PDB file of C-alpha atoms in Angstrom:
ATOM      1  CA  UNK A 188      -2.964 -11.431 -17.451  1.00 45.00           C
ATOM      2  CA  UNK A 189      -3.766  -8.406 -17.979  1.00 48.00           C
ATOM      3  CA  UNK A 190      -1.303  -5.267 -18.022  1.00 52.00           C
ATOM      4  CA  UNK A 191      -1.750  -2.519 -15.341  1.00 45.00           C
ATOM      5  CA  UNK A 192      -3.367  -0.402 -17.785  1.00 48.00           C
ATOM      6  CA  UNK A 193      -6.236  -3.068 -18.476  1.00 49.00           C
ATOM      7  CA  UNK A 194      -6.323  -3.214 -14.579  1.00 43.00           C
ATOM      8  CA  UNK A 195      -6.911   0.480 -14.330  1.00 42.00           C
ATOM      9  CA  UNK A 196      -9.750   0.501 -17.283  1.00 43.00           C
ATOM     10  CA  UNK A 197     -11.566  -2.112 -16.025  1.00 42.00           C
ATOM     11  CA  UNK A 198     -13.705  -0.171 -13.512  1.00 39.00           C
ATOM     12  CA  UNK A 199     -13.767   2.888 -16.506  1.00 43.00           C
ATOM     13  CA  UNK A 200     -15.191   0.502 -18.933  1.00 39.00           C
ATOM     14  CA  UNK A 201     -18.552  -0.655 -17.222  1.00 38.00           C
ATOM     15  CA  UNK A 202     -19.148   3.783 -17.906  1.00 44.00           C
ATOM     16  CA  UNK A 203     -17.721   6.847 -17.446  1.00 49.00           C
ATOM     17  CA  UNK A 204     -18.999   8.726 -14.604  1.00 48.00           C
ATOM     18  CA  UNK A 205     -21.112  11.762 -15.511  1.00 54.00           C
ATOM     19  CA  UNK A 206     -19.357  14.622 -16.524  1.00 53.00           C
ATOM     20  CA  UNK A 207     -21.689  17.045 -15.039  1.00 48.00           C
ATOM     21  CA  UNK A 208     -20.439  15.525 -11.263  1.00 45.00           C
ATOM     22  CA  UNK A 209     -17.673  17.897 -11.594  1.00 37.00           C
ATOM     23  CA  UNK A 210     -19.423  20.978 -11.500  1.00 46.00           C
ATOM     24  CA  UNK A 211     -22.132  20.054  -8.307  1.00 39.00           C
ATOM     25  CA  UNK A 212     -21.514  22.779  -6.741  1.00 33.00           C
ATOM     26  CA  UNK A 213     -21.757  25.250  -9.529  1.00 45.00           C
ATOM     27  CA  UNK A 214     -25.319  27.137  -8.853  1.00 44.00           C
ATOM     28  CA  UNK A 215     -26.401  26.929 -13.137  1.00 53.00           C
ATOM     29  CA  UNK A 216     -29.171  24.130 -14.195  1.00 70.00           C
ATOM     30  CA  UNK A 217     -29.601  22.520 -10.446  1.00 76.00           C
ATOM     31  CA  UNK A 218     -32.986  20.548 -11.250  1.00 80.00           C
ATOM     32  CA  UNK A 219     -31.376  19.681 -14.989  1.00 80.00           C
ATOM     33  CA  UNK A 220     -28.393  18.235 -12.928  1.00 80.00           C
ATOM     34  CA  UNK A 221     -30.043  16.726 -10.524  1.00 80.00           C
ATOM     35  CA  UNK A 222     -32.641  15.080 -13.209  1.00 82.00           C
ATOM     36  CA  UNK A 223     -29.390  13.515 -14.549  1.00 82.00           C
ATOM     37  CA  UNK A 224     -28.137  12.376 -11.499  1.00 78.00           C
ATOM     38  CA  UNK A 225     -30.973  10.314 -10.802  1.00 80.00           C
ATOM     39  CA  UNK A 226     -30.281   8.952 -14.796  1.00 84.00           C
ATOM     40  CA  UNK A 227     -33.943  10.127 -15.417  1.00 89.00           C
ATOM     41  CA  UNK A 228     -32.695  10.860 -18.942  1.00 90.00           C
ATOM     42  CA  UNK A 229     -35.753  12.282 -20.580  1.00 92.00           C
ATOM     43  CA  UNK A 230     -37.080  14.461 -18.021  1.00 91.00           C
ATOM     44  CA  UNK A 231     -32.964  15.983 -18.154  1.00 88.00           C
ATOM     45  CA  UNK A 232     -33.728  16.415 -21.847  1.00 92.00           C
ATOM     46  CA  UNK A 233     -36.575  18.436 -20.976  1.00 92.00           C
ATOM     47  CA  UNK A 234     -35.608  20.736 -18.611  1.00 90.00           C
ATOM     48  CA  UNK A 235     -32.142  21.450 -20.456  1.00 91.00           C
ATOM     49  CA  UNK A 236     -33.929  22.034 -23.467  1.00 93.00           C
ATOM     50  CA  UNK A 237     -36.558  24.301 -21.688  1.00 92.00           C
ATOM     51  CA  UNK A 238     -33.500  26.662 -20.674  1.00 91.00           C
ATOM     52  CA  UNK A 239     -31.931  26.925 -23.810  1.00 92.00           C
ATOM     53  CA  UNK A 240     -35.133  27.925 -24.958  1.00 93.00           C
ATOM     54  CA  UNK A 241     -35.658  30.777 -22.620  1.00 91.00           C
ATOM     55  CA  UNK A 242     -31.226  31.163 -23.169  1.00 91.00           C
ATOM     56  CA  UNK A 243     -30.237  29.530 -26.888  1.00 91.00           C
ATOM     57  CA  UNK A 244     -26.642  30.453 -25.808  1.00 90.00           C
ATOM     58  CA  UNK A 245     -26.611  29.096 -22.743  1.00 92.00           C
ATOM     59  CA  UNK A 246     -23.520  26.750 -23.239  1.00 92.00           C
ATOM     60  CA  UNK A 247     -23.858  24.022 -19.881  1.00 90.00           C
ATOM     61  CA  UNK A 248     -27.595  23.856 -20.588  1.00 92.00           C
ATOM     62  CA  UNK A 249     -26.674  22.393 -24.386  1.00 94.00           C
ATOM     63  CA  UNK A 250     -24.479  20.354 -23.178  1.00 93.00           C
ATOM     64  CA  UNK A 251     -26.854  18.425 -20.475  1.00 91.00           C
ATOM     65  CA  UNK A 252     -29.355  19.011 -23.182  1.00 93.00           C
ATOM     66  CA  UNK A 253     -26.946  16.550 -25.654  1.00 93.00           C
ATOM     67  CA  UNK A 254     -25.680  14.145 -23.243  1.00 91.00           C
ATOM     68  CA  UNK A 255     -29.709  13.387 -21.981  1.00 91.00           C
ATOM     69  CA  UNK A 256     -29.827  12.408 -25.274  1.00 92.00           C
ATOM     70  CA  UNK A 257     -27.002  10.111 -25.746  1.00 89.00           C
ATOM     71  CA  UNK A 258     -27.826   8.313 -22.975  1.00 90.00           C
ATOM     72  CA  UNK A 259     -31.513   7.867 -24.243  1.00 92.00           C
ATOM     73  CA  UNK A 260     -29.836   6.377 -27.184  1.00 91.00           C
ATOM     74  CA  UNK A 261     -25.808   5.311 -26.819  1.00 87.00           C
ATOM     75  CA  UNK A 262     -25.784   4.154 -30.490  1.00 89.00           C
ATOM     76  CA  UNK A 263     -26.763   6.973 -32.063  1.00 91.00           C
ATOM     77  CA  UNK A 264     -24.308   8.665 -34.063  1.00 94.00           C
ATOM     78  CA  UNK A 265     -26.266  12.356 -34.239  1.00 94.00           C
ATOM     79  CA  UNK A 266     -26.633  12.157 -30.350  1.00 93.00           C
ATOM     80  CA  UNK A 267     -23.016  11.763 -30.325  1.00 94.00           C
ATOM     81  CA  UNK A 268     -22.471  14.721 -32.903  1.00 96.00           C
ATOM     82  CA  UNK A 269     -24.629  16.958 -30.821  1.00 95.00           C
ATOM     83  CA  UNK A 270     -22.665  16.048 -27.864  1.00 94.00           C
ATOM     84  CA  UNK A 271     -19.662  16.798 -29.844  1.00 96.00           C
ATOM     85  CA  UNK A 272     -20.512  19.841 -31.139  1.00 95.00           C
ATOM     86  CA  UNK A 273     -21.707  21.205 -27.583  1.00 94.00           C
ATOM     87  CA  UNK A 274     -18.155  20.687 -25.499  1.00 93.00           C
ATOM     88  CA  UNK A 275     -16.645  22.517 -28.566  1.00 93.00           C
ATOM     89  CA  UNK A 276     -19.076  25.467 -27.705  1.00 92.00           C
ATOM     90  CA  UNK A 277     -16.662  28.580 -26.413  1.00 90.00           C
ATOM     91  CA  UNK A 278     -18.777  29.586 -24.214  1.00 91.00           C
ATOM     92  CA  UNK A 279     -18.608  26.192 -21.928  1.00 89.00           C
ATOM     93  CA  UNK A 280     -17.540  27.295 -18.470  1.00 86.00           C
ATOM     94  CA  UNK A 281     -13.696  25.768 -18.508  1.00 85.00           C
ATOM     95  CA  UNK A 282     -14.415  23.117 -16.121  1.00 83.00           C
ATOM     96  CA  UNK A 283     -16.852  21.310 -18.200  1.00 86.00           C
ATOM     97  CA  UNK A 284     -14.907  20.524 -20.821  1.00 89.00           C
ATOM     98  CA  UNK A 285     -12.353  18.027 -19.734  1.00 89.00           C
ATOM     99  CA  UNK A 286     -15.164  15.756 -17.832  1.00 85.00           C
ATOM    100  CA  UNK A 287     -17.107  16.375 -21.590  1.00 90.00           C
ATOM    101  CA  UNK A 288     -13.799  15.106 -23.678  1.00 93.00           C
ATOM    102  CA  UNK A 289     -13.854  12.218 -21.466  1.00 92.00           C
ATOM    103  CA  UNK A 290     -17.189  11.278 -22.117  1.00 91.00           C
ATOM    104  CA  UNK A 291     -16.600  11.965 -25.623  1.00 94.00           C
ATOM    105  CA  UNK A 292     -13.787  10.136 -26.162  1.00 94.00           C
ATOM    106  CA  UNK A 293     -14.660   6.945 -24.211  1.00 93.00           C
ATOM    107  CA  UNK A 294     -18.133   6.932 -26.650  1.00 93.00           C
ATOM    108  CA  UNK A 295     -15.821   7.002 -29.412  1.00 95.00           C
ATOM    109  CA  UNK A 296     -13.217   4.250 -28.022  1.00 94.00           C
ATOM    110  CA  UNK A 297     -16.294   1.861 -26.980  1.00 92.00           C
ATOM    111  CA  UNK A 298     -17.553   2.107 -30.505  1.00 93.00           C
ATOM    112  CA  UNK A 299     -14.230   0.337 -32.122  1.00 92.00           C
ATOM    113  CA  UNK A 300     -13.097   4.300 -33.372  1.00 95.00           C
ATOM    114  CA  UNK A 301     -10.029   5.011 -31.931  1.00 94.00           C
ATOM    115  CA  UNK A 302      -8.751   7.859 -33.863  1.00 95.00           C
ATOM    116  CA  UNK A 303     -11.894   9.462 -33.128  1.00 96.00           C
ATOM    117  CA  UNK A 304     -11.311   8.829 -29.815  1.00 96.00           C
ATOM    118  CA  UNK A 305      -7.831   9.811 -28.959  1.00 96.00           C
ATOM    119  CA  UNK A 306      -7.754  13.647 -29.396  1.00 96.00           C
ATOM    120  CA  UNK A 307     -10.790  13.783 -26.696  1.00 96.00           C
ATOM    121  CA  UNK A 308      -9.216  11.487 -24.410  1.00 95.00           C
ATOM    122  CA  UNK A 309      -5.766  13.297 -24.659  1.00 95.00           C
ATOM    123  CA  UNK A 310      -7.476  16.602 -24.070  1.00 94.00           C
ATOM    124  CA  UNK A 311      -8.897  14.909 -20.935  1.00 93.00           C
ATOM    125  CA  UNK A 312      -5.959  13.811 -19.058  1.00 93.00           C
ATOM    126  CA  UNK A 313      -3.858  16.419 -20.231  1.00 93.00           C
ATOM    127  CA  UNK A 314      -6.508  18.667 -18.581  1.00 89.00           C
ATOM    128  CA  UNK A 315      -6.927  16.644 -14.901  1.00 79.00           C
ATOM    129  CA  UNK A 316      -5.204  17.661 -11.986  1.00 72.00           C
ATOM    130  CA  UNK A 317      -6.977  15.414  -8.975  1.00 70.00           C
ATOM    131  CA  UNK A 318      -7.880  11.940  -8.436  1.00 68.00           C
ATOM    132  CA  UNK A 319     -10.372  10.122  -9.246  1.00 76.00           C
ATOM    133  CA  UNK A 320     -10.760  11.511 -12.793  1.00 83.00           C
ATOM    134  CA  UNK A 321      -6.741  11.570 -13.448  1.00 86.00           C
ATOM    135  CA  UNK A 322      -6.079   8.332 -13.192  1.00 88.00           C
ATOM    136  CA  UNK A 323      -9.785   6.889 -14.975  1.00 90.00           C
ATOM    137  CA  UNK A 324      -8.966   9.025 -17.620  1.00 92.00           C
ATOM    138  CA  UNK A 325      -4.912   8.314 -17.835  1.00 92.00           C
ATOM    139  CA  UNK A 326      -6.211   4.580 -17.640  1.00 92.00           C
ATOM    140  CA  UNK A 327      -8.223   5.166 -21.027  1.00 93.00           C
ATOM    141  CA  UNK A 328      -5.890   6.925 -22.735  1.00 94.00           C
ATOM    142  CA  UNK A 329      -3.054   4.296 -21.896  1.00 93.00           C
ATOM    143  CA  UNK A 330      -5.609   1.281 -22.895  1.00 93.00           C
ATOM    144  CA  UNK A 331      -6.004   3.080 -26.787  1.00 94.00           C
ATOM    145  CA  UNK A 332      -2.352   4.052 -26.989  1.00 94.00           C
ATOM    146  CA  UNK A 333      -1.676   0.453 -25.940  1.00 92.00           C
ATOM    147  CA  UNK A 334      -3.488  -1.163 -28.533  1.00 92.00           C
ATOM    148  CA  UNK A 335      -2.199   1.384 -31.318  1.00 93.00           C
ATOM    149  CA  UNK A 336       1.464   1.610 -31.310  1.00 92.00           C
ATOM    150  CA  UNK A 337       1.103   4.280 -34.665  1.00 92.00           C
ATOM    151  CA  UNK A 338      -0.948   6.669 -32.432  1.00 92.00           C
ATOM    152  CA  UNK A 339       1.438   6.058 -29.529  1.00 92.00           C
ATOM    153  CA  UNK A 340       4.398   6.253 -31.713  1.00 92.00           C
ATOM    154  CA  UNK A 341       3.101  10.367 -32.616  1.00 91.00           C
ATOM    155  CA  UNK A 342       4.067  11.087 -29.106  1.00 93.00           C
ATOM    156  CA  UNK A 343       6.016   8.560 -27.467  1.00 92.00           C
ATOM    157  CA  UNK A 344       6.346  10.818 -24.016  1.00 93.00           C
ATOM    158  CA  UNK A 345       2.525  11.009 -23.611  1.00 93.00           C
ATOM    159  CA  UNK A 346       2.120   7.197 -23.797  1.00 92.00           C
ATOM    160  CA  UNK A 347       4.901   6.853 -21.583  1.00 93.00           C
ATOM    161  CA  UNK A 348       3.224   9.373 -19.183  1.00 92.00           C
ATOM    162  CA  UNK A 349      -0.247   8.189 -19.585  1.00 92.00           C
ATOM    163  CA  UNK A 350       1.031   4.327 -18.930  1.00 91.00           C
ATOM    164  CA  UNK A 351       2.879   5.327 -16.065  1.00 90.00           C
ATOM    165  CA  UNK A 352       0.099   7.415 -14.696  1.00 88.00           C
ATOM    166  CA  UNK A 353      -2.419   4.128 -15.119  1.00 87.00           C
ATOM    167  CA  UNK A 354       0.306   1.894 -13.629  1.00 85.00           C
ATOM    168  CA  UNK A 355       0.004   4.656 -10.535  1.00 83.00           C
ATOM    169  CA  UNK A 356      -4.033   4.186 -10.544  1.00 76.00           C
ATOM    170  CA  UNK A 357      -4.478   0.786 -11.327  1.00 68.00           C
ATOM    171  CA  UNK A 358      -4.989  -1.165  -8.575  1.00 65.00           C
ATOM    172  CA  UNK A 359      -2.750  -4.229  -7.188  1.00 56.00           C
ATOM    173  CA  UNK A 360      -3.692  -7.257  -8.162  1.00 61.00           C
ATOM    174  CA  UNK A 361      -4.720  -9.604  -5.691  1.00 57.00           C
ATOM    175  CA  UNK A 362      -1.970 -11.416  -3.903  1.00 51.00           C
ATOM    176  CA  UNK A 363      -1.779 -15.393  -4.456  1.00 60.00           C
ATOM    177  CA  UNK A 364      -2.625 -17.376  -1.439  1.00 60.00           C
ATOM    178  CA  UNK A 365       0.327 -18.087   0.895  1.00 64.00           C
ATOM    179  CA  UNK A 366       1.259 -21.617   1.611  1.00 69.00           C
ATOM    180  CA  UNK A 367       0.910 -22.592   5.436  1.00 71.00           C
ATOM    181  CA  UNK A 368       4.048 -23.160   7.035  1.00 76.00           C
ATOM    182  CA  UNK A 369       5.581 -26.151   7.922  1.00 75.00           C
ATOM    183  CA  UNK A 370       4.846 -24.720  11.774  1.00 75.00           C
ATOM    184  CA  UNK A 371       1.487 -24.782  10.502  1.00 79.00           C
ATOM    185  CA  UNK A 372       1.383 -28.231   8.716  1.00 82.00           C
ATOM    186  CA  UNK A 373       2.686 -29.789  11.694  1.00 79.00           C
ATOM    187  CA  UNK A 374      -0.169 -28.043  14.108  1.00 79.00           C
ATOM    188  CA  UNK A 375      -2.606 -29.040  11.577  1.00 83.00           C
ATOM    189  CA  UNK A 376      -1.534 -32.700  11.460  1.00 83.00           C
ATOM    190  CA  UNK A 377      -1.104 -32.442  15.499  1.00 82.00           C
ATOM    191  CA  UNK A 378      -5.173 -31.647  15.589  1.00 77.00           C
ATOM    192  CA  UNK A 379      -6.017 -33.834  12.872  1.00 81.00           C
ATOM    193  CA  UNK A 380      -4.640 -36.845  14.529  1.00 77.00           C
ATOM    194  CA  UNK A 381      -6.115 -36.166  17.824  1.00 73.00           C
ATOM    195  CA  UNK A 382      -9.750 -35.613  16.616  1.00 74.00           C
ATOM    196  CA  UNK A 383      -9.732 -38.724  14.741  1.00 77.00           C
ATOM    197  CA  UNK A 384      -7.606 -40.697  17.112  1.00 70.00           C
ATOM    198  CA  UNK A 385      -7.704 -39.375  20.593  1.00 70.00           C
ATOM    199  CA  UNK A 386     -11.101 -37.334  21.459  1.00 68.00           C
ATOM    200  CA  UNK A 387     -13.906 -39.685  20.160  1.00 69.00           C
ATOM    201  CA  UNK A 388     -12.311 -42.449  22.922  1.00 64.00           C
ATOM    202  CA  UNK A 389     -12.217 -39.325  26.028  1.00 66.00           C
ATOM    203  CA  UNK A 390     -14.903 -37.195  24.908  1.00 60.00           C
ATOM    204  CA  UNK A 391     -15.190 -33.792  24.260  1.00 66.00           C
ATOM    205  CA  UNK A 392     -13.140 -32.341  28.183  1.00 72.00           C
ATOM    206  CA  UNK A 393     -11.935 -28.902  26.893  1.00 79.00           C
ATOM    207  CA  UNK A 394     -14.269 -26.160  29.016  1.00 82.00           C
ATOM    208  CA  UNK A 395     -12.998 -23.225  26.577  1.00 86.00           C
ATOM    209  CA  UNK A 396     -13.960 -21.569  23.829  1.00 83.00           C
ATOM    210  CA  UNK A 397     -12.027 -22.329  21.276  1.00 82.00           C
ATOM    211  CA  UNK A 398     -11.341 -26.179  22.467  1.00 84.00           C
ATOM    212  CA  UNK A 399      -7.754 -26.221  23.177  1.00 84.00           C
ATOM    213  CA  UNK A 400      -7.395 -28.316  19.666  1.00 84.00           C
ATOM    214  CA  UNK A 401      -8.490 -25.390  17.941  1.00 86.00           C
ATOM    215  CA  UNK A 402      -6.107 -22.925  19.628  1.00 86.00           C
ATOM    216  CA  UNK A 403      -3.499 -25.039  18.940  1.00 87.00           C
ATOM    217  CA  UNK A 404      -4.325 -24.698  14.755  1.00 86.00           C
ATOM    218  CA  UNK A 405      -4.941 -21.415  15.256  1.00 86.00           C
ATOM    219  CA  UNK A 406      -1.906 -20.572  17.289  1.00 85.00           C
ATOM    220  CA  UNK A 407       0.252 -22.548  14.103  1.00 85.00           C
ATOM    221  CA  UNK A 408      -1.156 -20.731  11.409  1.00 83.00           C
ATOM    222  CA  UNK A 409      -0.821 -17.595  13.222  1.00 82.00           C
ATOM    223  CA  UNK A 410       2.370 -17.833  14.810  1.00 81.00           C
ATOM    224  CA  UNK A 411       4.512 -20.791  13.703  1.00 81.00           C
ATOM    225  CA  UNK A 412       6.252 -22.918  16.269  1.00 83.00           C
ATOM    226  CA  UNK A 413       5.441 -20.017  19.075  1.00 83.00           C
ATOM    227  CA  UNK A 414       1.910 -22.666  18.931  1.00 82.00           C
ATOM    228  CA  UNK A 415       3.911 -25.044  21.303  1.00 87.00           C
ATOM    229  CA  UNK A 416       4.420 -22.454  24.173  1.00 87.00           C
ATOM    230  CA  UNK A 417       0.890 -21.053  23.230  1.00 85.00           C
ATOM    231  CA  UNK A 418      -0.979 -24.484  23.815  1.00 86.00           C
ATOM    232  CA  UNK A 419       1.294 -25.088  27.091  1.00 88.00           C
ATOM    233  CA  UNK A 420      -0.002 -21.747  28.671  1.00 86.00           C
ATOM    234  CA  UNK A 421      -3.183 -22.429  27.523  1.00 88.00           C
ATOM    235  CA  UNK A 422      -3.569 -25.849  29.397  1.00 87.00           C
ATOM    236  CA  UNK A 423      -1.525 -24.490  32.790  1.00 88.00           C
ATOM    237  CA  UNK A 424      -4.607 -21.038  32.960  1.00 87.00           C
ATOM    238  CA  UNK A 425      -7.588 -23.315  31.873  1.00 86.00           C
ATOM    239  CA  UNK A 426      -8.066 -24.371  35.247  1.00 87.00           C
ATOM    240  CA  UNK A 427      -7.867 -20.739  36.192  1.00 87.00           C
ATOM    241  CA  UNK A 428     -10.079 -19.454  33.536  1.00 85.00           C
ATOM    242  CA  UNK A 429     -13.166 -22.239  34.773  1.00 85.00           C
ATOM    243  CA  UNK A 430     -12.728 -21.437  38.138  1.00 86.00           C
ATOM    244  CA  UNK A 431     -13.062 -17.344  37.525  1.00 85.00           C
ATOM    245  CA  UNK A 432     -16.049 -18.348  35.618  1.00 82.00           C
ATOM    246  CA  UNK A 433     -16.014 -15.072  32.802  1.00 82.00           C
ATOM    247  CA  UNK A 434     -16.799 -14.603  29.631  1.00 82.00           C
ATOM    248  CA  UNK A 435     -19.418 -18.166  29.448  1.00 83.00           C
ATOM    249  CA  UNK A 436     -20.903 -19.124  26.100  1.00 78.00           C
ATOM    250  CA  UNK A 437     -23.071 -21.574  25.478  1.00 72.00           C
ATOM    251  CA  UNK A 438     -21.566 -23.923  22.797  1.00 61.00           C
ATOM    252  CA  UNK A 439     -22.263 -27.661  21.624  1.00 56.00           C
ATOM    253  CA  UNK A 440     -25.209 -27.802  24.492  1.00 59.00           C
ATOM    254  CA  UNK A 441     -22.692 -26.895  26.691  1.00 70.00           C
ATOM    255  CA  UNK A 442     -21.480 -23.871  28.938  1.00 80.00           C
ATOM    256  CA  UNK A 443     -17.478 -23.175  27.946  1.00 82.00           C
ATOM    257  CA  UNK A 444     -15.854 -20.287  28.596  1.00 84.00           C
ATOM    258  CA  UNK A 445     -14.270 -17.681  26.053  1.00 85.00           C
ATOM    259  CA  UNK A 446     -10.680 -17.399  25.588  1.00 85.00           C
ATOM    260  CA  UNK A 447      -9.732 -16.595  22.216  1.00 85.00           C
ATOM    261  CA  UNK A 448      -6.216 -16.963  21.063  1.00 84.00           C
ATOM    262  CA  UNK A 449      -6.197 -12.890  20.177  1.00 81.00           C
ATOM    263  CA  UNK A 450      -6.602 -12.317  24.220  1.00 79.00           C
ATOM    264  CA  UNK A 451      -2.977 -13.086  24.535  1.00 77.00           C
ATOM    265  CA  UNK A 452      -1.203 -12.512  21.464  1.00 72.00           C
ATOM    266  CA  UNK A 453      -2.804 -10.933  18.719  1.00 64.00           C
ATOM    267  CA  UNK A 454      -0.223 -10.142  16.317  1.00 60.00           C
ATOM    268  CA  UNK A 455      -0.225 -12.135  13.182  1.00 49.00           C
ATOM    269  CA  UNK A 456      -2.416 -13.197   9.784  1.00 48.00           C
ATOM    270  CA  UNK A 457      -5.942 -14.869  10.511  1.00 47.00           C
ATOM    271  CA  UNK A 458      -5.891 -17.797  10.409  1.00 48.00           C
TER     272      UNK A 458
END
C-alpha cells in the first residue's frame, strides 16, 4: 500500500516542471524561455549561449543553457554539474534559485544519489511558499527521507515537516466502491424477476423513458426504500405524462416520453 509520500511523489516522478516557468513574467531571455517551454532543447541552448556571448555574466542565461544541455542528455554528469554550477552563481535571480535546486535535486534522486540530492531538495522545500510547488517539493523531499532514515535522523523536525506537507498535498486514495444497500438489492431482484418472467409474457407496455422497471432500479440505488413510493407515483402519473405529450423520444422503434427520476427526486448518488 502506498504511503502519502509515495502517492504525492507519483506525479513528480514523471518529471519536474521546468523551473523557468516560475519566472514566466520576467522580461529577460523571452525567446530562450519560449524555446524551453516548447522543449526545443537545441534551439533553447543556442539562444541562451547567444546571450552569453554578449553578456558572459548573465546568470539566468547560463542557467537556461545548462538546463537545455541536461535535457539533451539527461544521463550526462558534465551537463548536471554545469547546471549545479549555474545554480550556485551569486548573481542568479532569487526566484530562480529554488526551482533550480528542485530540478537538480530531482535529477540526483533519479540517479539514486540521495545524499547529493538531499541539500538541493531541502533548499527547494524550505524556499517554497505557494502551491503546487510547495506540495511537489515536499513530496520529493519526504520520499527521499523516507527511504533514508539516516538523513531523516539528522534533522527530524524537517523530516516531520516535509512528511506532513506531503500528506496534505497528496491526492486522496480512491474510495472503495460502496456495496449496494438491501433496498437497492431488493429493487434489483424485483426488476430482474419482472424482466425474466413477466415482461416476455405481456410485452413492453411502459410509454415512458426510462421504463418503469429501470426507473424503479435507479430509485432503489439512489434512494433505498423510497423507491417504493417513487414507483407508485410514477405509475399514477404515467397516463397524464403520455396525454401531455411533452419530451417525446424515440426508443426501440417507438415514441416514448422522457420522465427521468432526476426530474422528481434528484438527490442521491448516481445509479
